[in-house]
Amino acid sequence: MLQGKRAVITGSTSGIGLGIAAALAVQGCSVMLNGLGDPDRIEQQRQHLEQRSGVTVRYHGADMTRPEEIRDLMRAAVEQLGGVDILVNSAGIQHTAPVEAFPPATWDAIIAINLSASFHTIRAAVASMRGNGWGRIINIASVHGLVGSANKAGYVAAKHGLVGLTKVVALENAGSGITCNAICPGWTRTELIEPQIAARAQAHGGDLEAGGRDLLAEKQPSKQFVTIDQLGQCTLFLCSDAAAQVTGATLAVDGGWTAQ
Ligand code: NAD
């Protein structure tokens, strides 16, 4: 379905981004991985995905807090893959604290990684996509791009900003073959939310499964986690011809969280 396409997925060394990279690769799309982590483990993941999919899989370690490294990532994708047709912004971090106790440096890091990095990748990618008259930009926002929760000032502000950026990029490129959309997941079991599960598990003698059930019960009516595979399939839909007129949209994948 995506033979010959080229994708950059930020934050794809674990969790949702890695799952999306795999979903794109097995459809024939060559991919540029990005993210932090142990270099040996990342190289193993890269090789594994290349062997499984048969497409070119590269890795660039750009730190999403550094605009010049992000520019280098996008340049490397053009040089090594031949261009960028699909951009998925998935890099993200989380921190929970009341606003008066929220560390300013953590606020800055969340805004940089969860919001500003997408501005930097998008402005580079749009130039490459315009030349081909086709492009798909998919921002992994969150239910927290649509509604707030206590103790998440940085995250909620960044994700609302990302939804706003999505709409502007969609409008500026409407009719050009380039679409820009946001996927807004609810709770998805990845490293990002493990500290929140662990905090709730304390009330159950450290039982992480019980902590996970408490987390779901607070917000997610389905009481089931979203799966990484489901988010990969949603990404494939947004890359498909069926979604050519879907742009500037927020796709909530949240077990009913934002219907409440
Ligand atoms: P994760 O921690 O498994 O993945 C985060 C990725 O971002 C990793 O690859 C990490 O290396 C990368 N990253 C972090 N800081 C970086 C930096 N400075 N430079 C480059 N890469 C960096 O978490 P995840 O749940 O897969 O998160 C992916 C995205 O999904 C995030 O944007 C997150 O906000 C969003 N999201 C997650 C959930 C959830 O419940 N897990 C829900 C809604 C939205």
Short mmCIF file of C-alpha atoms and ligand atoms in Angstrom, two decimals:
data_model
loop_
_atom_site.label_atom_id
_atom_site.label_comp_id
_atom_site.label_asym_id
_atom_site.label_seq_id
_atom_site.Cartn_x
_atom_site.Cartn_y
_atom_site.Cartn_z
CA MET A 1 0.00 0.00 0.00
CA LEU A 2 2.87 2.43 0.73
CA GLN A 3 5.55 1.02 -1.59
CA GLY A 4 8.15 3.66 -2.44
CA LYS A 5 7.00 6.12 0.23
CA ARG A 6 9.49 7.52 2.76
CA ALA A 7 8.64 8.30 6.40
CA VAL A 8 10.22 10.04 9.37
CA ILE A 9 8.83 9.03 12.76
CA THR A 10 10.13 11.00 15.73
CA GLY A 11 10.23 9.21 19.08
CA SER A 12 10.22 5.79 17.43
CA THR A 13 12.67 3.92 19.65
CA SER A 14 9.81 2.74 21.87
CA GLY A 15 6.08 2.66 22.42
CA ILE A 16 3.63 4.20 19.97
CA GLY A 17 6.24 5.64 17.60
CA LEU A 18 8.02 2.29 17.22
CA GLY A 19 4.68 0.57 16.56
CA ILE A 20 3.77 3.14 13.91
CA ALA A 21 7.19 2.78 12.26
CA ALA A 22 6.65 -0.98 12.06
CA ALA A 23 3.12 -0.56 10.64
CA LEU A 24 4.45 1.76 7.91
CA ALA A 25 7.48 -0.42 7.11
CA VAL A 26 5.50 -3.63 6.64
CA GLN A 27 3.38 -1.73 4.11
CA GLY A 28 6.52 -1.04 2.05
CA CYS A 29 7.41 2.43 3.32
CA SER A 30 11.09 3.09 4.08
CA VAL A 31 11.53 4.70 7.48
CA MET A 32 13.86 6.94 9.47
CA LEU A 33 13.70 6.05 13.15
CA ASN A 34 14.49 8.62 15.84
CA GLY A 35 14.57 8.69 19.60
CA LEU A 36 16.67 8.22 22.70
CA GLY A 37 17.90 5.01 24.26
CA ASP A 38 20.66 2.44 24.42
CA PRO A 39 22.51 2.49 21.04
CA ASP A 40 22.88 -1.31 20.88
CA ARG A 41 19.19 -1.88 21.55
CA ILE A 42 18.22 0.73 18.95
CA GLU A 43 20.51 -0.89 16.36
CA GLN A 44 18.92 -4.29 17.09
CA GLN A 45 15.44 -2.79 16.64
CA ARG A 46 16.54 -1.16 13.37
CA GLN A 47 17.97 -4.39 11.97
CA HIS A 48 14.97 -6.42 13.12
CA LEU A 49 12.53 -4.06 11.40
CA GLU A 50 14.62 -3.96 8.22
CA GLN A 51 14.72 -7.77 8.04
CA ARG A 52 11.02 -8.14 8.85
CA SER A 53 9.81 -5.55 6.34
CA GLY A 54 12.42 -5.69 3.57
CA VAL A 55 12.51 -1.88 3.34
CA THR A 56 15.31 0.55 4.19
CA VAL A 57 15.27 1.42 7.89
CA ARG A 58 17.65 4.12 9.14
CA TYR A 59 18.10 5.81 12.51
CA HIS A 60 19.01 9.36 13.49
CA GLY A 61 19.49 10.31 17.15
CA ALA A 62 18.38 13.96 16.97
CA ASP A 63 17.42 15.35 20.38
CA MET A 64 13.99 16.95 19.94
CA THR A 65 14.94 19.81 22.27
CA ARG A 66 17.58 20.96 19.72
CA PRO A 67 16.30 22.63 16.54
CA GLU A 68 19.65 22.28 14.71
CA GLU A 69 19.64 18.50 15.36
CA ILE A 70 16.05 18.30 14.12
CA ARG A 71 17.07 20.08 10.91
CA ASP A 72 19.88 17.54 10.54
CA LEU A 73 17.42 14.66 11.02
CA MET A 74 15.20 15.99 8.23
CA ARG A 75 18.21 16.58 5.95
CA ALA A 76 19.45 13.05 6.64
CA ALA A 77 16.03 11.61 5.74
CA VAL A 78 16.09 13.38 2.37
CA GLU A 79 19.67 12.26 1.69
CA GLN A 80 19.32 8.65 2.87
CA LEU A 81 15.72 7.84 1.89
CA GLY A 82 15.43 10.19 -1.09
CA GLY A 83 12.73 12.43 0.38
CA VAL A 84 10.00 12.63 3.02
CA ASP A 85 6.39 11.73 2.13
CA ILE A 86 5.10 10.87 5.60
CA LEU A 87 5.99 12.62 8.86
CA VAL A 88 4.79 11.24 12.19
CA ASN A 89 5.56 13.38 15.24
CA SER A 90 5.45 10.99 18.18
CA ALA A 91 8.31 12.06 20.49
CA GLY A 92 6.93 13.02 23.86
CA ILE A 93 7.57 13.20 27.58
CA GLN A 94 5.29 13.59 30.59
CA HIS A 95 5.56 15.07 34.06
CA THR A 96 2.84 15.38 36.69
CA ALA A 97 2.79 18.08 39.38
CA PRO A 98 0.47 20.92 40.40
CA VAL A 99 1.20 24.11 38.46
CA GLU A 100 2.79 25.91 41.41
CA ALA A 101 5.22 23.02 41.89
CA PHE A 102 5.85 22.38 38.19
CA PRO A 103 9.62 22.76 37.58
CA PRO A 104 10.18 25.49 34.95
CA ALA A 105 12.93 23.48 33.24
CA THR A 106 10.51 20.54 32.88
CA TRP A 107 7.86 22.86 31.44
CA ASP A 108 10.41 24.07 28.86
CA ALA A 109 11.42 20.51 27.96
CA ILE A 110 7.80 19.37 27.52
CA ILE A 111 6.98 22.35 25.29
CA ALA A 112 10.17 21.76 23.27
CA ILE A 113 9.69 18.00 22.73
CA ASN A 114 5.88 17.69 22.62
CA LEU A 115 5.19 20.88 20.63
CA SER A 116 8.10 22.90 19.19
CA ALA A 117 9.84 19.83 17.72
CA SER A 118 6.79 19.27 15.51
CA PHE A 119 7.01 22.86 14.22
CA HIS A 120 10.63 22.22 13.25
CA THR A 121 10.00 18.84 11.55
CA ILE A 122 6.88 20.07 9.76
CA ARG A 123 8.50 23.18 8.29
CA ALA A 124 11.28 21.01 6.84
CA ALA A 125 8.94 18.24 5.62
CA VAL A 126 6.41 20.49 3.89
CA ALA A 127 9.11 21.75 1.54
CA SER A 128 9.92 18.18 0.46
CA MET A 129 6.24 17.16 0.20
CA ARG A 130 5.20 20.17 -1.91
CA GLY A 131 7.63 19.09 -4.62
CA ASN A 132 5.77 15.77 -4.93
CA GLY A 133 2.22 17.09 -4.52
CA TRP A 134 1.57 14.47 -1.84
CA GLY A 135 2.24 14.27 1.86
CA ARG A 136 0.87 13.02 5.15
CA ILE A 137 1.67 14.73 8.45
CA ILE A 138 0.38 12.91 11.52
CA ASN A 139 0.87 14.43 14.94
CA ILE A 140 0.50 12.11 17.90
CA ALA A 141 -1.30 14.51 20.22
CA SER A 142 -3.46 13.08 23.01
CA VAL A 143 -6.85 13.30 24.64
CA HIS A 144 -4.96 16.03 26.49
CA GLY A 145 -4.96 18.01 23.24
CA LEU A 146 -8.77 18.12 23.60
CA VAL A 147 -9.44 18.23 27.35
CA GLY A 148 -7.44 18.97 30.48
CA SER A 149 -6.49 16.95 33.55
CA ALA A 150 -5.13 18.23 36.85
CA ASN A 151 -1.35 18.13 37.41
CA LYS A 152 -0.46 18.11 33.71
CA ALA A 153 0.07 21.81 32.90
CA GLY A 154 3.01 21.31 30.54
CA TYR A 155 1.61 18.27 28.76
CA VAL A 156 -1.92 19.64 28.29
CA ALA A 157 -0.61 23.02 27.08
CA ALA A 158 1.77 21.37 24.61
CA LYS A 159 -0.84 18.94 23.26
CA HIS A 160 -3.46 21.68 22.83
CA GLY A 161 -0.77 23.64 21.00
CA LEU A 162 -0.05 20.64 18.78
CA VAL A 163 -3.73 20.37 17.85
CA GLY A 164 -3.68 24.08 16.93
CA LEU A 165 -0.54 23.63 14.84
CA THR A 166 -2.23 20.68 13.08
CA LYS A 167 -5.16 22.85 12.03
CA VAL A 168 -2.97 25.67 10.70
CA VAL A 169 -0.75 23.33 8.67
CA ALA A 170 -3.88 21.63 7.28
CA LEU A 171 -5.32 24.98 6.16
CA GLU A 172 -2.08 26.21 4.62
CA ASN A 173 -1.78 23.03 2.56
CA ALA A 174 -5.45 22.32 1.75
CA GLY A 175 -5.86 21.13 -1.84
CA SER A 176 -2.13 20.52 -2.33
CA GLY A 177 -2.21 16.75 -1.70
CA ILE A 178 -0.71 17.27 1.75
CA THR A 179 -2.87 16.53 4.77
CA CYS A 180 -2.12 17.18 8.43
CA ASN A 181 -4.04 15.46 11.21
CA ALA A 182 -3.72 14.69 14.89
CA ILE A 183 -4.32 11.30 16.51
CA CYS A 184 -5.48 11.77 20.10
CA PRO A 185 -4.95 8.55 22.06
CA GLY A 186 -6.28 7.81 25.49
CA TRP A 187 -4.34 5.57 27.89
CA THR A 188 -2.00 3.34 25.92
CA ARG A 189 0.29 1.04 27.90
CA THR A 190 3.82 2.33 27.21
CA GLU A 191 6.81 3.51 29.26
CA LEU A 192 5.35 7.03 29.25
CA ILE A 193 2.51 6.14 31.62
CA GLU A 194 4.28 3.54 33.78
CA PRO A 195 5.06 6.11 36.54
CA GLN A 196 1.35 6.96 36.74
CA ILE A 197 0.44 3.26 36.95
CA ALA A 198 3.13 2.71 39.61
CA ALA A 199 1.77 5.64 41.66
CA ARG A 200 -1.71 4.07 41.71
CA ALA A 201 -0.28 0.60 42.35
CA GLN A 202 0.97 1.80 45.75
CA ALA A 203 -2.61 1.59 47.03
CA HIS A 204 -2.61 -2.10 46.02
CA GLY A 205 0.68 -3.21 47.57
CA GLY A 206 2.56 -2.50 44.33
CA ASP A 207 0.22 -4.53 42.08
CA LEU A 208 0.76 -2.85 38.67
CA GLU A 209 -2.24 -4.52 37.05
CA ALA A 210 -4.50 -3.10 39.78
CA GLY A 211 -2.81 0.29 39.29
CA GLY A 212 -3.56 0.10 35.58
CA ARG A 213 -7.21 -0.74 36.29
CA ASP A 214 -7.48 2.31 38.59
CA LEU A 215 -5.97 4.56 35.93
CA LEU A 216 -8.50 3.37 33.34
CA ALA A 217 -11.42 3.64 35.75
CA GLU A 218 -10.66 7.34 36.37
CA LYS A 219 -10.99 8.48 32.74
CA GLN A 220 -11.41 5.82 30.05
CA PRO A 221 -15.01 4.45 29.91
CA SER A 222 -14.06 1.33 27.93
CA LYS A 223 -11.77 0.37 30.86
CA GLN A 224 -9.43 -1.06 28.23
CA PHE A 225 -6.06 0.28 27.11
CA VAL A 226 -5.71 1.53 23.53
CA THR A 227 -3.19 -0.76 21.79
CA ILE A 228 -0.12 0.34 19.89
CA ASP A 229 -1.31 -1.77 16.96
CA GLN A 230 -4.61 0.14 16.83
CA LEU A 231 -2.69 3.43 16.60
CA GLY A 232 -0.53 1.98 13.80
CA GLN A 233 -3.68 1.04 11.88
CA CYS A 234 -5.15 4.54 12.39
CA THR A 235 -1.94 5.98 10.95
CA LEU A 236 -2.23 3.72 7.90
CA PHE A 237 -5.81 4.95 7.42
CA LEU A 238 -4.66 8.59 7.50
CA CYS A 239 -2.00 7.71 4.88
CA SER A 240 -4.56 6.01 2.60
CA ASP A 241 -6.48 7.47 -0.34
CA ALA A 242 -9.67 7.08 1.72
CA ALA A 243 -8.34 9.84 3.99
CA ALA A 244 -7.33 12.26 1.22
CA GLN A 245 -10.04 14.70 2.36
CA VAL A 246 -9.41 14.22 6.06
CA THR A 247 -7.28 17.17 7.10
CA GLY A 248 -7.07 19.38 10.16
CA ALA A 249 -8.92 16.64 12.04
CA THR A 250 -8.41 15.21 15.51
CA LEU A 251 -8.98 11.46 15.65
CA ALA A 252 -9.78 10.53 19.24
CA VAL A 253 -8.80 6.92 19.97
CA ASP A 254 -9.69 6.96 23.62
CA GLY A 255 -12.30 4.37 24.63
CA GLY A 256 -14.84 7.19 25.07
CA TRP A 257 -12.72 9.47 27.31
CA THR A 258 -13.58 12.69 25.45
CA ALA A 259 -17.24 11.74 24.90
CA GLN A 260 -17.94 12.39 28.58
P1 NAD B 1 7.37 6.29 25.06
O1 NAD B 1 8.03 6.85 26.26
O2 NAD B 1 7.35 4.81 24.88
O3 NAD B 1 7.97 6.94 23.73
C1 NAD B 1 8.44 8.26 23.68
C2 NAD B 1 9.46 8.36 22.57
O4 NAD B 1 9.93 9.73 22.53
C3 NAD B 1 10.71 7.48 22.80
O5 NAD B 1 11.16 6.96 21.57
C4 NAD B 1 11.72 8.48 23.36
O6 NAD B 1 13.08 8.10 23.12
C5 NAD B 1 11.34 9.71 22.54
N1 NAD B 1 11.88 10.93 23.13
C6 NAD B 1 11.69 11.44 24.37
N2 NAD B 1 12.44 12.56 24.52
C7 NAD B 1 13.09 12.76 23.35
C8 NAD B 1 14.01 13.74 22.89
N3 NAD B 1 14.41 14.75 23.66
N4 NAD B 1 14.47 13.63 21.63
C9 NAD B 1 14.10 12.60 20.84
N5 NAD B 1 13.23 11.65 21.21
C10 NAD B 1 12.74 11.73 22.46
O7 NAD B 1 5.89 6.86 25.15
P2 NAD B 1 4.64 6.71 24.14
O8 NAD B 1 3.47 6.50 25.00
O9 NAD B 1 4.91 5.80 23.01
O10 NAD B 1 4.55 8.22 23.61
C11 NAD B 1 4.52 8.54 22.23
C12 NAD B 1 3.62 9.73 22.02
O11 NAD B 1 2.29 9.35 22.30
C13 NAD B 1 3.94 10.92 22.93
O12 NAD B 1 3.89 12.11 22.17
C14 NAD B 1 2.84 10.88 23.95
O13 NAD B 1 2.57 12.14 24.49
C15 NAD B 1 1.70 10.33 23.13
N6 NAD B 1 0.60 9.76 23.90
C16 NAD B 1 0.80 8.67 24.70
C17 NAD B 1 -0.27 8.15 25.42
C18 NAD B 1 -0.14 6.95 26.33
O14 NAD B 1 -1.07 6.66 27.09
N7 NAD B 1 0.98 6.23 26.30
C19 NAD B 1 -1.53 8.75 25.32
C20 NAD B 1 -1.69 9.85 24.50
C21 NAD B 1 -0.63 10.34 23.79
#
